PDB file of C-alpha atoms and ligand atoms in Angstrom:
ATOM      1  CA  MET M 272      24.293 -13.967   4.578  1.00  0.00           C
ATOM      2  CA  ALA M 273      22.125 -11.931   6.910  1.00  0.00           C
ATOM      3  CA  HIS M 274      23.739 -10.674  10.106  1.00  0.00           C
ATOM      4  CA  SER M 275      21.916  -9.895  13.373  1.00  0.00           C
ATOM      5  CA  ALA M 276      23.386  -6.363  13.449  1.00  0.00           C
ATOM      6  CA  GLY M 277      21.730  -5.547  10.095  1.00  0.00           C
ATOM      7  CA  ALA M 278      18.592  -3.456   9.662  1.00  0.00           C
ATOM      8  CA  ILE M 279      15.096  -4.582   8.750  1.00  0.00           C
ATOM      9  CA  GLY M 280      14.169  -3.312   5.287  1.00  0.00           C
ATOM     10  CA  ILE M 281      10.512  -2.387   4.856  1.00  0.00           C
ATOM     11  CA  PHE M 282       8.816  -1.073   1.741  1.00  0.00           C
ATOM     12  CA  ASP M 283       5.433  -0.016   0.414  1.00  0.00           C
ATOM     13  CA  SER M 284       4.162   1.881  -2.616  1.00  0.00           C
ATOM     14  CA  GLY M 285       3.799   4.940  -0.404  1.00  0.00           C
ATOM     15  CA  ILE M 286       3.620   5.848   3.226  1.00  0.00           C
ATOM     16  CA  GLY M 287       0.784   3.436   4.131  1.00  0.00           C
ATOM     17  CA  GLY M 288       3.331   0.755   5.017  1.00  0.00           C
ATOM     18  CA  LEU M 289       4.397   2.966   7.915  1.00  0.00           C
ATOM     19  CA  THR M 290       1.435   1.415   9.767  1.00  0.00           C
ATOM     20  CA  VAL M 291       3.322  -1.896   9.545  1.00  0.00           C
ATOM     21  CA  ALA M 292       6.657  -0.219  10.389  1.00  0.00           C
ATOM     22  CA  GLN M 293       5.072   1.278  13.497  1.00  0.00           C
ATOM     23  CA  ALA M 294       3.835  -2.139  14.677  1.00  0.00           C
ATOM     24  CA  ILE M 295       7.316  -3.596  14.029  1.00  0.00           C
ATOM     25  CA  HIS M 296       8.919  -0.763  15.975  1.00  0.00           C
ATOM     26  CA  LYS M 297       6.616  -1.509  18.946  1.00  0.00           C
ATOM     27  CA  GLN M 298       7.165  -5.260  18.779  1.00  0.00           C
ATOM     28  CA  LEU M 299      10.945  -5.006  18.155  1.00  0.00           C
ATOM     29  CA  PRO M 300      12.131  -1.710  19.694  1.00  0.00           C
ATOM     30  CA  ASN M 301      15.802  -2.703  19.497  1.00  0.00           C
ATOM     31  CA  GLU M 302      15.796  -3.185  15.726  1.00  0.00           C
ATOM     32  CA  LYS M 303      16.906  -0.563  13.228  1.00  0.00           C
ATOM     33  CA  LEU M 304      14.317  -0.038  10.491  1.00  0.00           C
ATOM     34  CA  ILE M 305      14.922   1.256   6.990  1.00  0.00           C
ATOM     35  CA  TYR M 306      11.708   2.208   5.258  1.00  0.00           C
ATOM     36  CA  ILE M 307      11.181   3.013   1.591  1.00  0.00           C
ATOM     37  CA  GLY M 308       7.881   4.412   0.287  1.00  0.00           C
ATOM     38  CA  ASP M 309       7.838   4.302  -3.498  1.00  0.00           C
ATOM     39  CA  THR M 310       5.777   7.490  -3.742  1.00  0.00           C
ATOM     40  CA  ALA M 311       7.073   8.203  -7.271  1.00  0.00           C
ATOM     41  CA  HIS M 312       5.158   5.130  -8.474  1.00  0.00           C
ATOM     42  CA  MET M 313       2.200   5.181  -6.086  1.00  0.00           C
ATOM     43  CA  PRO M 314      -0.476   3.828  -6.439  1.00  0.00           C
ATOM     44  CA  TYR M 315       0.639   0.269  -7.192  1.00  0.00           C
ATOM     45  CA  GLY M 316      -2.975  -0.890  -7.040  1.00  0.00           C
ATOM     46  CA  ASP M 317      -3.763   0.193 -10.600  1.00  0.00           C
ATOM     47  CA  LYS M 318      -0.583  -1.186 -12.184  1.00  0.00           C
ATOM     48  CA  SER M 319       0.188  -4.497 -13.875  1.00  0.00           C
ATOM     49  CA  SER M 320       1.665  -7.251 -11.745  1.00  0.00           C
ATOM     50  CA  GLU M 321       4.765  -7.245 -13.932  1.00  0.00           C
ATOM     51  CA  LEU M 322       5.452  -3.578 -13.230  1.00  0.00           C
ATOM     52  CA  ILE M 323       4.768  -3.995  -9.490  1.00  0.00           C
ATOM     53  CA  ARG M 324       7.163  -6.968  -9.463  1.00  0.00           C
ATOM     54  CA  ASN M 325       9.859  -4.886 -11.169  1.00  0.00           C
ATOM     55  CA  TYR M 326       9.525  -1.978  -8.721  1.00  0.00           C
ATOM     56  CA  SER M 327       9.511  -4.375  -5.759  1.00  0.00           C
ATOM     57  CA  THR M 328      12.583  -6.225  -7.003  1.00  0.00           C
ATOM     58  CA  ASP M 329      14.545  -3.000  -7.543  1.00  0.00           C
ATOM     59  CA  ILE M 330      13.668  -1.641  -4.096  1.00  0.00           C
ATOM     60  CA  SER M 331      14.509  -4.934  -2.387  1.00  0.00           C
ATOM     61  CA  GLN M 332      17.834  -5.182  -4.191  1.00  0.00           C
ATOM     62  CA  TYR M 333      18.598  -1.586  -3.167  1.00  0.00           C
ATOM     63  CA  LEU M 334      17.781  -2.324   0.485  1.00  0.00           C
ATOM     64  CA  ILE M 335      20.097  -5.316   0.435  1.00  0.00           C
ATOM     65  CA  ASP M 336      22.968  -3.814  -1.568  1.00  0.00           C
ATOM     66  CA  HIS M 337      23.045  -0.346   0.012  1.00  0.00           C
ATOM     67  CA  HIS M 338      21.783  -1.042   3.506  1.00  0.00           C
ATOM     68  CA  LYS M 339      22.808  -4.681   4.093  1.00  0.00           C
ATOM     69  CA  CYS M 340      19.340  -5.497   5.424  1.00  0.00           C
ATOM     70  CA  LYS M 341      18.983  -8.780   7.319  1.00  0.00           C
ATOM     71  CA  ALA M 342      15.252  -9.211   6.610  1.00  0.00           C
ATOM     72  CA  LEU M 343      12.796  -7.775   4.147  1.00  0.00           C
ATOM     73  CA  VAL M 344       9.175  -6.872   4.898  1.00  0.00           C
ATOM     74  CA  ILE M 345       6.844  -6.216   1.963  1.00  0.00           C
ATOM     75  CA  ALA M 346       4.540  -3.799   3.819  1.00  0.00           C
ATOM     76  CA  CYS M 347       2.051  -3.667   0.960  1.00  0.00           C
ATOM     77  CA  ASN M 348      -0.645  -6.167   0.024  1.00  0.00           C
ATOM     78  CA  THR M 349      -0.440  -5.251  -3.651  1.00  0.00           C
ATOM     79  CA  ALA M 350       3.328  -5.858  -3.808  1.00  0.00           C
ATOM     80  CA  SER M 351       2.963  -8.982  -1.638  1.00  0.00           C
ATOM     81  CA  ALA M 352       0.410 -10.375  -4.114  1.00  0.00           C
ATOM     82  CA  ALA M 353       2.530  -9.587  -7.172  1.00  0.00           C
ATOM     83  CA  ALA M 354       6.112 -10.026  -6.007  1.00  0.00           C
ATOM     84  CA  TYR M 355       6.405 -12.134  -2.843  1.00  0.00           C
ATOM     85  CA  GLU M 356       7.181 -15.457  -4.510  1.00  0.00           C
ATOM     86  CA  LYS M 357       9.770 -13.931  -6.797  1.00  0.00           C
ATOM     87  CA  LEU M 358      11.509 -12.110  -3.931  1.00  0.00           C
ATOM     88  CA  ARG M 359      11.387 -15.136  -1.621  1.00  0.00           C
ATOM     89  CA  ASP M 360      12.976 -17.324  -4.322  1.00  0.00           C
ATOM     90  CA  SER M 361      15.582 -14.733  -5.339  1.00  0.00           C
ATOM     91  CA  PHE M 362      16.802 -14.199  -1.778  1.00  0.00           C
ATOM     92  CA  LYS M 363      16.466 -17.784  -0.563  1.00  0.00           C
ATOM     93  CA  GLY M 364      19.286 -18.660   1.844  1.00  0.00           C
ATOM     94  CA  LYS M 365      20.323 -14.988   2.035  1.00  0.00           C
ATOM     95  CA  LEU M 366      17.610 -13.351   4.143  1.00  0.00           C
ATOM     96  CA  PRO M 367      13.991 -13.930   5.193  1.00  0.00           C
ATOM     97  CA  VAL M 368      11.267 -12.167   3.184  1.00  0.00           C
ATOM     98  CA  ILE M 369       7.959 -11.524   4.947  1.00  0.00           C
ATOM     99  CA  ASN M 370       4.766 -10.546   3.160  1.00  0.00           C
ATOM    100  CA  VAL M 371       1.602  -9.091   4.679  1.00  0.00           C
ATOM    101  CA  ILE M 372      -0.852 -11.628   3.232  1.00  0.00           C
ATOM    102  CA  ASP M 373       0.217 -14.988   4.714  1.00  0.00           C
ATOM    103  CA  PRO M 374       0.193 -13.867   8.384  1.00  0.00           C
ATOM    104  CA  MET M 375      -3.301 -12.382   7.841  1.00  0.00           C
ATOM    105  CA  VAL M 376      -4.580 -15.572   6.189  1.00  0.00           C
ATOM    106  CA  GLU M 377      -3.197 -17.644   9.082  1.00  0.00           C
ATOM    107  CA  TYR M 378      -4.900 -15.335  11.559  1.00  0.00           C
ATOM    108  CA  ILE M 379      -8.267 -15.516   9.754  1.00  0.00           C
ATOM    109  CA  ILE M 380      -8.337 -19.283   9.550  1.00  0.00           C
ATOM    110  CA  SER M 381      -7.385 -19.586  13.221  1.00  0.00           C
ATOM    111  CA  ARG M 382     -10.608 -17.790  14.256  1.00  0.00           C
ATOM    112  CA  ASP M 383     -13.517 -20.241  14.531  1.00  0.00           C
ATOM    113  CA  ASN M 384     -16.222 -17.575  14.784  1.00  0.00           C
ATOM    114  CA  ILE M 385     -15.559 -16.219  11.255  1.00  0.00           C
ATOM    115  CA  LYS M 386     -17.980 -17.687   8.708  1.00  0.00           C
ATOM    116  CA  HIS M 387     -18.382 -14.967   6.080  1.00  0.00           C
ATOM    117  CA  ILE M 388     -15.466 -12.613   5.750  1.00  0.00           C
ATOM    118  CA  GLY M 389     -15.331  -9.424   3.708  1.00  0.00           C
ATOM    119  CA  ILE M 390     -12.032  -8.237   2.235  1.00  0.00           C
ATOM    120  CA  ILE M 391     -11.349  -4.791   0.823  1.00  0.00           C
ATOM    121  CA  ALA M 392      -8.185  -4.194  -1.184  1.00  0.00           C
ATOM    122  CA  THR M 393      -6.700  -2.532  -4.246  1.00  0.00           C
ATOM    123  CA  LYS M 394      -7.692  -3.657  -7.734  1.00  0.00           C
ATOM    124  CA  ALA M 395      -4.371  -5.426  -8.294  1.00  0.00           C
ATOM    125  CA  THR M 396      -4.684  -7.385  -5.019  1.00  0.00           C
ATOM    126  CA  VAL M 397      -8.254  -8.447  -5.840  1.00  0.00           C
ATOM    127  CA  GLU M 398      -7.358  -9.398  -9.421  1.00  0.00           C
ATOM    128  CA  SER M 399      -4.317 -11.402  -8.310  1.00  0.00           C
ATOM    129  CA  GLY M 400      -6.713 -13.856  -6.616  1.00  0.00           C
ATOM    130  CA  VAL M 401      -4.097 -14.467  -3.905  1.00  0.00           C
ATOM    131  CA  TYR M 402      -6.403 -14.026  -0.889  1.00  0.00           C
ATOM    132  CA  GLN M 403      -9.147 -16.090  -2.528  1.00  0.00           C
ATOM    133  CA  GLU M 404      -6.759 -18.919  -3.386  1.00  0.00           C
ATOM    134  CA  LYS M 405      -4.978 -19.007  -0.014  1.00  0.00           C
ATOM    135  CA  LEU M 406      -8.186 -18.853   2.015  1.00  0.00           C
ATOM    136  CA  ILE M 407      -9.991 -21.556   0.008  1.00  0.00           C
ATOM    137  CA  ARG M 408      -6.959 -23.826   0.191  1.00  0.00           C
ATOM    138  CA  ARG M 409      -6.786 -23.540   3.987  1.00  0.00           C
ATOM    139  CA  LYS M 410     -10.495 -23.440   4.923  1.00  0.00           C
ATOM    140  CA  LYS M 411     -12.948 -24.649   2.291  1.00  0.00           C
ATOM    141  CA  GLU M 412     -16.106 -23.858   4.265  1.00  0.00           C
ATOM    142  CA  LEU M 413     -15.200 -20.167   4.681  1.00  0.00           C
ATOM    143  CA  VAL M 414     -17.413 -17.802   2.679  1.00  0.00           C
ATOM    144  CA  PHE M 415     -15.726 -14.617   1.587  1.00  0.00           C
ATOM    145  CA  SER M 416     -16.536 -11.525  -0.428  1.00  0.00           C
ATOM    146  CA  ILE M 417     -13.709  -9.469  -1.838  1.00  0.00           C
ATOM    147  CA  LEU M 418     -14.190  -5.939  -3.105  1.00  0.00           C
ATOM    148  CA  ALA M 419     -11.768  -3.641  -4.920  1.00  0.00           C
ATOM    149  CA  THR M 420     -11.755  -0.190  -3.332  1.00  0.00           C
ATOM    150  CA  PRO M 421      -9.296   1.667  -5.599  1.00  0.00           C
ATOM    151  CA  LEU M 422     -10.125   5.173  -4.389  1.00  0.00           C
ATOM    152  CA  LEU M 423      -9.168   4.532  -0.783  1.00  0.00           C
ATOM    153  CA  ALA M 424      -5.340   4.387  -0.876  1.00  0.00           C
ATOM    154  CA  PRO M 425      -4.844   7.535  -3.003  1.00  0.00           C
ATOM    155  CA  MET M 426      -7.525   9.296  -0.947  1.00  0.00           C
ATOM    156  CA  ILE M 427      -5.684   8.488   2.295  1.00  0.00           C
ATOM    157  CA  GLU M 428      -2.264   9.296   0.847  1.00  0.00           C
ATOM    158  CA  GLU M 429      -3.680  12.690  -0.172  1.00  0.00           C
ATOM    159  CA  GLY M 430      -4.654  13.324   3.438  1.00  0.00           C
ATOM    160  CA  PHE M 431      -8.388  12.627   3.179  1.00  0.00           C
ATOM    161  CA  TYR M 432      -9.224  10.547   6.252  1.00  0.00           C
ATOM    162  CA  ASN M 433     -11.548  11.175   9.182  1.00  0.00           C
ATOM    163  CA  ASN M 434     -13.451  13.788   7.208  1.00  0.00           C
ATOM    164  CA  ASN M 435     -16.643  14.098   5.168  1.00  0.00           C
ATOM    165  CA  ILE M 436     -15.004  13.106   1.913  1.00  0.00           C
ATOM    166  CA  SER M 437     -13.598   9.859   3.284  1.00  0.00           C
ATOM    167  CA  SER M 438     -16.962   9.164   4.979  1.00  0.00           C
ATOM    168  CA  ALA M 439     -18.834   9.584   1.705  1.00  0.00           C
ATOM    169  CA  VAL M 440     -16.423   7.365  -0.236  1.00  0.00           C
ATOM    170  CA  LEU M 441     -16.473   4.711   2.496  1.00  0.00           C
ATOM    171  CA  ASN M 442     -20.274   4.715   2.746  1.00  0.00           C
ATOM    172  CA  GLU M 443     -20.477   4.121  -0.982  1.00  0.00           C
ATOM    173  CA  TYR M 444     -18.028   1.194  -0.946  1.00  0.00           C
ATOM    174  CA  LEU M 445     -19.177  -0.464   2.268  1.00  0.00           C
ATOM    175  CA  SER M 446     -22.835  -0.357   1.188  1.00  0.00           C
ATOM    176  CA  MET M 447     -22.127  -2.384  -1.931  1.00  0.00           C
ATOM    177  CA  PRO M 448     -24.031  -5.677  -2.227  1.00  0.00           C
ATOM    178  CA  GLU M 449     -20.746  -7.649  -2.246  1.00  0.00           C
ATOM    179  CA  LEU M 450     -20.263  -6.825   1.446  1.00  0.00           C
ATOM    180  CA  LYS M 451     -23.796  -7.619   2.562  1.00  0.00           C
ATOM    181  CA  ASP M 452     -24.037 -10.076   5.476  1.00  0.00           C
ATOM    182  CA  ILE M 453     -20.321 -10.270   6.263  1.00  0.00           C
ATOM    183  CA  ASP M 454     -19.434 -11.109   9.873  1.00  0.00           C
ATOM    184  CA  SER M 455     -15.910  -9.618   9.768  1.00  0.00           C
ATOM    185  CA  LEU M 456     -13.810  -7.418   7.509  1.00  0.00           C
ATOM    186  CA  VAL M 457     -10.150  -7.546   6.495  1.00  0.00           C
ATOM    187  CA  LEU M 458      -8.405  -4.305   5.593  1.00  0.00           C
ATOM    188  CA  ALA M 459      -6.166  -5.862   2.933  1.00  0.00           C
ATOM    189  CA  CYS M 460      -4.243  -2.698   2.190  1.00  0.00           C
ATOM    190  CA  THR M 461      -1.689  -1.188   4.525  1.00  0.00           C
ATOM    191  CA  HIS M 462      -3.164   2.275   4.030  1.00  0.00           C
ATOM    192  CA  TYR M 463      -6.531   1.353   5.488  1.00  0.00           C
ATOM    193  CA  PRO M 464      -5.704   1.307   9.239  1.00  0.00           C
ATOM    194  CA  LEU M 465      -5.946   5.086   9.007  1.00  0.00           C
ATOM    195  CA  ILE M 466      -9.663   4.840   8.260  1.00  0.00           C
ATOM    196  CA  LYS M 467     -10.304   1.908  10.592  1.00  0.00           C
ATOM    197  CA  ALA M 468     -12.221   4.076  13.066  1.00  0.00           C
ATOM    198  CA  GLN M 469     -14.494   5.376  10.327  1.00  0.00           C
ATOM    199  CA  ILE M 470     -15.088   1.835   9.028  1.00  0.00           C
ATOM    200  CA  ASN M 471     -15.873   0.732  12.559  1.00  0.00           C
ATOM    201  CA  ASN M 472     -18.388   3.573  12.813  1.00  0.00           C
ATOM    202  CA  PHE M 473     -20.054   2.482   9.597  1.00  0.00           C
ATOM    203  CA  TYR M 474     -20.663  -0.953  11.143  1.00  0.00           C
ATOM    204  CA  ASN M 475     -21.528   0.509  14.571  1.00  0.00           C
ATOM    205  CA  SER M 476     -18.725  -1.663  15.968  1.00  0.00           C
ATOM    206  CA  SER M 477     -20.865  -4.735  15.246  1.00  0.00           C
ATOM    207  CA  ILE M 478     -18.207  -6.772  13.392  1.00  0.00           C
ATOM    208  CA  PRO M 479     -14.470  -7.258  13.982  1.00  0.00           C
ATOM    209  CA  ILE M 480     -12.174  -5.401  11.595  1.00  0.00           C
ATOM    210  CA  PHE M 481      -8.686  -6.771  11.028  1.00  0.00           C
ATOM    211  CA  ASP M 482      -5.554  -5.159   9.685  1.00  0.00           C
ATOM    212  CA  SER M 483      -2.254  -6.885   9.159  1.00  0.00           C
ATOM    213  CA  ALA M 484       0.169  -4.586  11.036  1.00  0.00           C
ATOM    214  CA  GLU M 485       0.201  -6.485  14.368  1.00  0.00           C
ATOM    215  CA  VAL M 486       0.157  -9.997  12.951  1.00  0.00           C
ATOM    216  CA  VAL M 487       2.979  -9.167  10.532  1.00  0.00           C
ATOM    217  CA  ALA M 488       5.109  -7.660  13.310  1.00  0.00           C
ATOM    218  CA  ARG M 489       4.587 -10.780  15.444  1.00  0.00           C
ATOM    219  CA  LYS M 490       5.453 -13.052  12.508  1.00  0.00           C
ATOM    220  CA  LEU M 491       8.642 -11.084  11.839  1.00  0.00           C
ATOM    221  CA  LYS M 492       9.652 -11.325  15.499  1.00  0.00           C
ATOM    222  CA  SER M 493       9.241 -15.092  15.551  1.00  0.00           C
ATOM    223  CA  ILE M 494      11.222 -15.492  12.291  1.00  0.00           C
ATOM    224  CA  LEU M 495      14.079 -13.346  13.619  1.00  0.00           C
ATOM    225  CA  GLN M 496      14.091 -15.411  16.821  1.00  0.00           C
ATOM    226  CA  ILE M 497      14.170 -18.711  14.938  1.00  0.00           C
ATOM    227  CA  GLU M 498      16.886 -17.497  12.563  1.00  0.00           C
ATOM    228  CA  GLN M 499      18.863 -15.985  15.474  1.00  0.00           C
ATOM    229  CA  LEU M 500      18.792 -12.611  13.786  1.00  0.00           C
ATOM    230  CA  LEU M 501      17.598 -10.435  16.669  1.00  0.00           C
ATOM    231  CA  ASN M 502      19.860  -7.452  17.242  1.00  0.00           C
ATOM    232  CA  ASN M 503      21.803  -7.834  20.471  1.00  0.00           C
ATOM    233  CA  GLY M 504      23.882  -4.687  20.104  1.00  0.00           C
ATOM    234  CA  ILE M 505      23.004  -1.006  20.304  1.00  0.00           C
ATOM    235  CA  LYS M 506      20.185   0.126  18.053  1.00  0.00           C
ATOM    236  CA  SER M 507      21.052   2.803  15.515  1.00  0.00           C
ATOM    237  CA  GLU M 508      18.592   5.354  14.224  1.00  0.00           C
ATOM    238  CA  ASP M 509      15.759   4.341  11.880  1.00  0.00           C
ATOM    239  CA  GLU M 510      15.798   5.747   8.339  1.00  0.00           C
ATOM    240  CA  PHE M 511      12.773   6.693   6.254  1.00  0.00           C
ATOM    241  CA  TYR M 512      12.909   7.317   2.519  1.00  0.00           C
ATOM    242  CA  VAL M 513      10.499   8.170  -0.263  1.00  0.00           C
ATOM    243  CA  THR M 514      11.168   8.128  -3.996  1.00  0.00           C
ATOM    244  CA  ASP M 515       9.302  11.403  -4.485  1.00  0.00           C
ATOM    245  CA  TYR M 516       9.279  13.961  -1.708  1.00  0.00           C
ATOM    246  CA  SER M 517       6.682  16.564  -0.849  1.00  0.00           C
ATOM    247  CA  THR M 518       6.013  18.353   2.437  1.00  0.00           C
ATOM    248  CA  HIS M 519       2.568  16.826   2.286  1.00  0.00           C
ATOM    249  CA  PHE M 520       4.065  13.290   2.437  1.00  0.00           C
ATOM    250  CA  ALA M 521       6.162  14.352   5.396  1.00  0.00           C
ATOM    251  CA  GLU M 522       3.053  15.530   7.262  1.00  0.00           C
ATOM    252  CA  THR M 523       1.032  12.398   6.473  1.00  0.00           C
ATOM    253  CA  ALA M 524       3.988  10.175   7.394  1.00  0.00           C
ATOM    254  CA  LYS M 525       3.808  11.471  10.971  1.00  0.00           C
ATOM    255  CA  VAL M 526       0.199  10.366  11.206  1.00  0.00           C
ATOM    256  CA  PHE M 527       0.915   6.926   9.758  1.00  0.00           C
ATOM    257  CA  TYR M 528       3.936   6.257  11.977  1.00  0.00           C
ATOM    258  CA  GLY M 529       2.517   7.870  15.083  1.00  0.00           C
ATOM    259  CA  GLU M 530       5.634   9.960  15.719  1.00  0.00           C
ATOM    260  CA  ASN M 531       7.967  12.305  13.892  1.00  0.00           C
ATOM    261  CA  VAL M 532       9.821  10.806  10.962  1.00  0.00           C
ATOM    262  CA  ALA M 533      12.563  12.568   9.029  1.00  0.00           C
ATOM    263  CA  LEU M 534      11.630  11.622   5.458  1.00  0.00           C
ATOM    264  CA  LYS M 535      14.375  11.883   2.845  1.00  0.00           C
ATOM    265  CA  ARG M 536      14.223  11.435  -0.890  1.00  0.00           C
ATOM    266  CA  ILE M 537      16.209   8.641  -2.574  1.00  0.00           C
ATOM    267  CA  GLU M 538      16.574   7.154  -6.012  1.00  0.00           C
ATOM    268  CA  TYR M 539      16.952   3.419  -6.258  1.00  0.00           C
TER     269      TYR M 539
HETATM  270  N1  DGL X1404      -0.509   0.014   0.547  1.00  0.00           N
HETATM  271  C1  DGL X1404      -0.792  -0.776  -0.621  1.00  0.00           C
HETATM  272  C2  DGL X1404      -1.390  -2.120  -0.223  1.00  0.00           C
HETATM  273  O1  DGL X1404      -1.245  -2.560   0.913  1.00  0.00           O
HETATM  274  C3  DGL X1404      -1.693  -0.192  -1.665  1.00  0.00           C
HETATM  275  C4  DGL X1404      -1.562   1.216  -2.119  1.00  0.00           C
HETATM  276  C5  DGL X1404      -1.372   1.375  -3.610  1.00  0.00           C
HETATM  277  O2  DGL X1404      -2.290   1.160  -4.414  1.00  0.00           O
HETATM  278  O3  DGL X1404      -0.248   1.708  -3.976  1.00  0.00           O
HETATM  279  O4  DGL X1404      -1.983  -2.784  -1.041  1.00  0.00           O
END
């Protein structure tokens, strides 16, 4: 059973999920976070759902067995699409599992002024059909266009953001006919907040651009409140791990998290 003194386990294929961890840290400053970026297997977006499910299950089990986490946040759309249901069912009654897709879908359908939404995501997220299915089920009249943008996550993870290369790649993707006439855009990959400003520039700030970090952090807070799992003791230090370490990851991690993080390598 989860205990309020436990940590919140967060994972992503790489360091993109640190954008979600940062929002959680702001929303819940008294909670200890344990983050795992599966950089040895990044990108998840080009892999089969079975493989993504296996990686996600192993990481989650590790976070629970070795770190006694009280809640699990899948800070990756691709892993949320492939593995959420399995993880939720496996850990039912033990600890809450939060994915990044459902809070975003709830947020989209709550906004009356959205008629034609664009969604950009990894190939695996697009092919899973999860966004399409959840949005249609909740709001039939909503028109949406979903586009796979497989170059973006590896490009960002390699440190190419806010420069000419990322501009050129973004211009190419965002000019595609699939995204014509959208009135809003969802960044359905936790790496994309890093290029949000550039995307905003492309649209001359004329449409709202949503990412899941804030809404997921708020959802987690309300679940911890309901389940009486908020930490009421002293907070211990956050821990950040990657499955393959390079100094380059360490540098990029700082940018994603917004402050210094001491990244360590682990094997799960
Ligand atoms: N950050 C992951 C997501 O939110 C994608 C990156 C990858 O392809 O591994 O979908």
